[in-house]
Coordinates of C-alpha atoms in Angstrom, one line a residue:
M1 CA 114.5 -173.1 56.1
P2 CA 114.8 -176.2 54.1
R3 CA 118.0 -178.5 54.6
I4 CA 118.3 -179.3 51.1
A5 CA 117.2 -176.9 48.3
M6 CA 114.5 -177.8 45.9
I7 CA 115.9 -178.6 42.5
D8 CA 114.9 -176.1 39.8
P9 CA 112.7 -177.9 37.2
E10 CA 114.1 -175.5 34.4
T11 CA 118.0 -176.0 35.2
A12 CA 117.4 -179.6 36.3
A13 CA 119.5 -182.6 34.6
P14 CA 117.8 -184.0 31.4
E15 CA 117.1 -187.3 33.4
V16 CA 115.2 -185.4 36.0
K17 CA 113.2 -183.4 33.7
K18 CA 112.3 -186.6 32.0
V19 CA 111.0 -187.9 35.4
I20 CA 109.2 -184.5 35.8
A21 CA 107.6 -184.9 32.2
E22 CA 106.3 -188.0 32.9
H23 CA 105.2 -187.3 36.5
L24 CA 103.1 -184.3 35.2
A25 CA 101.9 -186.0 32.1
Q26 CA 100.2 -188.6 34.6
G27 CA 98.3 -185.7 36.2
Y28 CA 100.0 -185.3 39.1
R29 CA 102.0 -181.6 40.0
L30 CA 105.2 -180.9 41.5
T31 CA 105.2 -180.0 45.3
N32 CA 108.1 -179.0 47.3
E33 CA 108.8 -182.8 48.7
K34 CA 109.2 -183.8 45.1
L35 CA 111.4 -181.3 44.3
T36 CA 113.6 -182.0 47.0
L37 CA 113.5 -185.8 46.3
L38 CA 114.5 -185.1 42.6
H39 CA 117.9 -184.6 43.7
N40 CA 117.8 -188.3 42.8
P41 CA 115.5 -189.9 40.4
V42 CA 116.0 -193.3 42.2
A43 CA 115.0 -191.8 45.5
F44 CA 111.9 -190.1 44.0
D45 CA 110.8 -193.3 42.4
A46 CA 111.1 -195.5 45.6
L47 CA 109.2 -193.0 47.7
E48 CA 107.0 -190.8 45.4
A49 CA 106.0 -193.1 42.3
T50 CA 105.9 -196.3 44.1
S51 CA 103.7 -194.7 47.1
Y52 CA 101.3 -193.5 44.5
R53 CA 100.9 -196.8 42.5
L54 CA 100.3 -198.3 46.2
D55 CA 97.8 -195.3 46.9
R56 CA 95.9 -196.1 43.6
E57 CA 95.5 -199.7 44.9
L58 CA 94.5 -198.6 48.4
Q59 CA 92.0 -196.4 46.8
R60 CA 90.8 -199.5 44.4
L61 CA 90.4 -201.7 47.5
I62 CA 88.6 -199.3 50.1
G63 CA 87.4 -196.0 48.0
Q64 CA 89.3 -192.7 47.9
Q65 CA 87.5 -191.1 50.9
A66 CA 88.7 -193.8 53.2
A67 CA 91.9 -194.0 51.8
D68 CA 92.7 -190.1 52.1
F69 CA 91.0 -190.3 56.0
F70 CA 93.6 -193.1 56.8
E71 CA 96.6 -191.0 55.2
Y72 CA 95.4 -187.8 56.6
A73 CA 95.1 -189.2 60.4
I74 CA 98.5 -190.8 60.0
S75 CA 99.7 -187.2 59.2
L76 CA 98.1 -185.4 61.9
E77 CA 98.9 -188.0 64.5
N78 CA 102.7 -188.1 63.4
D79 CA 102.5 -183.9 63.2
C80 CA 104.0 -183.5 59.4
A81 CA 102.9 -180.0 58.5
V82 CA 103.6 -181.0 54.7
C83 CA 101.2 -184.0 54.6
S84 CA 98.8 -182.6 57.0
T85 CA 98.6 -179.3 54.7
Y86 CA 98.2 -181.3 51.6
F87 CA 95.2 -183.3 53.1
A88 CA 93.5 -180.6 55.0
N89 CA 93.6 -178.9 51.7
L90 CA 92.3 -181.7 49.7
L91 CA 89.3 -182.3 52.0
K92 CA 88.8 -178.7 52.1
K93 CA 88.4 -178.6 48.4
R94 CA 85.7 -181.5 48.7
G95 CA 83.9 -179.5 51.5
I96 CA 84.8 -181.8 54.1
S97 CA 85.6 -181.0 57.7
F98 CA 87.8 -183.8 59.3
E99 CA 87.1 -182.2 62.9
D100 CA 83.4 -182.1 62.1
F101 CA 82.7 -185.4 59.7
A102 CA 80.5 -188.0 60.8
F103 CA 82.7 -190.7 59.8
S104 CA 81.4 -194.3 59.0
P105 CA 82.5 -197.0 61.4
R106 CA 84.9 -198.5 58.8
E107 CA 86.5 -195.0 58.0
Q108 CA 86.7 -194.6 61.9
L109 CA 88.4 -197.7 62.1
L110 CA 90.9 -196.8 59.2
I111 CA 91.6 -193.6 61.2
D112 CA 92.3 -195.4 64.5
Y113 CA 94.7 -197.7 62.6
G114 CA 96.5 -195.1 61.2
R115 CA 96.7 -193.0 64.3
A116 CA 97.9 -196.0 66.2
M117 CA 100.6 -196.5 63.4
A118 CA 101.9 -193.1 63.6
K119 CA 101.8 -193.0 67.5
D120 CA 103.9 -196.3 67.8
P121 CA 105.0 -197.4 64.3
K122 CA 106.6 -200.5 66.1
H123 CA 103.3 -201.8 68.0
V124 CA 99.7 -201.9 67.0
S125 CA 97.7 -203.4 70.0
D126 CA 96.2 -206.7 69.3
V127 CA 92.4 -205.6 70.2
L128 CA 93.0 -203.1 67.1
F129 CA 94.3 -205.6 64.8
V130 CA 91.4 -208.0 65.6
R131 CA 88.9 -205.1 64.9
M132 CA 90.7 -204.7 61.3
K133 CA 90.6 -208.4 60.6
A134 CA 87.0 -208.5 61.3
E135 CA 86.3 -205.5 58.6
F136 CA 88.9 -206.0 56.2
T137 CA 90.3 -208.8 54.1
D138 CA 94.1 -210.1 54.4
E139 CA 95.1 -208.0 51.2
E140 CA 93.2 -205.3 52.3
I141 CA 95.1 -205.3 55.4
I142 CA 98.4 -205.9 53.8
V143 CA 98.0 -202.8 51.6
I144 CA 96.4 -200.5 54.3
T145 CA 99.8 -201.1 56.2
A146 CA 102.2 -200.9 53.6
M147 CA 100.3 -197.3 52.4
G148 CA 100.9 -196.4 56.3
Y149 CA 104.4 -197.3 56.1
F150 CA 105.1 -195.1 52.8
M151 CA 102.9 -192.3 54.7
L152 CA 105.3 -192.4 57.6
A153 CA 108.3 -192.5 55.2
N154 CA 106.9 -189.4 53.6
N155 CA 106.2 -187.5 56.9
Y156 CA 109.7 -188.4 58.2
F157 CA 111.5 -187.5 54.9
N158 CA 109.6 -184.0 55.1
D159 CA 110.4 -183.5 58.8
W160 CA 113.9 -184.4 58.5
M161 CA 114.6 -182.1 55.3
Q162 CA 112.7 -179.5 56.6
V163 CA 110.4 -179.4 53.5
D164 CA 108.6 -176.1 53.5
P165 CA 104.8 -177.2 53.4
S166 CA 103.3 -174.3 51.4
P167 CA 102.4 -175.4 47.7
Y168 CA 105.0 -175.0 45.4
V169 CA 104.6 -172.2 42.8
S170 CA 106.3 -172.7 39.6
P171 CA 108.5 -170.2 38.3
A172 CA 106.7 -169.8 35.1
A173 CA 103.2 -169.3 37.4
E174 CA 105.1 -166.3 39.3
T175 CA 106.1 -164.5 36.0
G176 CA 102.8 -165.2 34.2
K177 CA 104.2 -168.0 31.9
K178 CA 102.4 -171.1 31.2
G179 CA 103.5 -173.7 33.8

């Protein structure tokens, strides 16, 4: 059971409705995590909107698939039901089985780095970091690491708030109305 109820987009305050409209206009969807964060638009912006901007930058630098593998590895290692479910569904839609996929050496390195970040957020081994430095530029490592930080923040937020990992279904969708 969630510790904090999600906001209702239909009855939300005008400033929250504005944030929702802007988010949806960018092509994103509402999730249980977002509807929990939207109790405060500044908190939403800090965790969600900023992580989306950073994720786009990460994808620009290393590619979407590599970024998704990295973020999924963090969520799996951190055992976050919400983010793990999200990425499992995302990869499934692309026909990718994370357990059986033949990762490139670069993708495997990102997975190893993500798992290490989640396993011990205060320490990544020097050996692993040397491998990262051999494969990625300083800029890429900064963006990868910052995105890892945001994934951990999302994971911890979801766990602390006990956000329901099932997909959000809008009340309009449940009643047959256009969502």
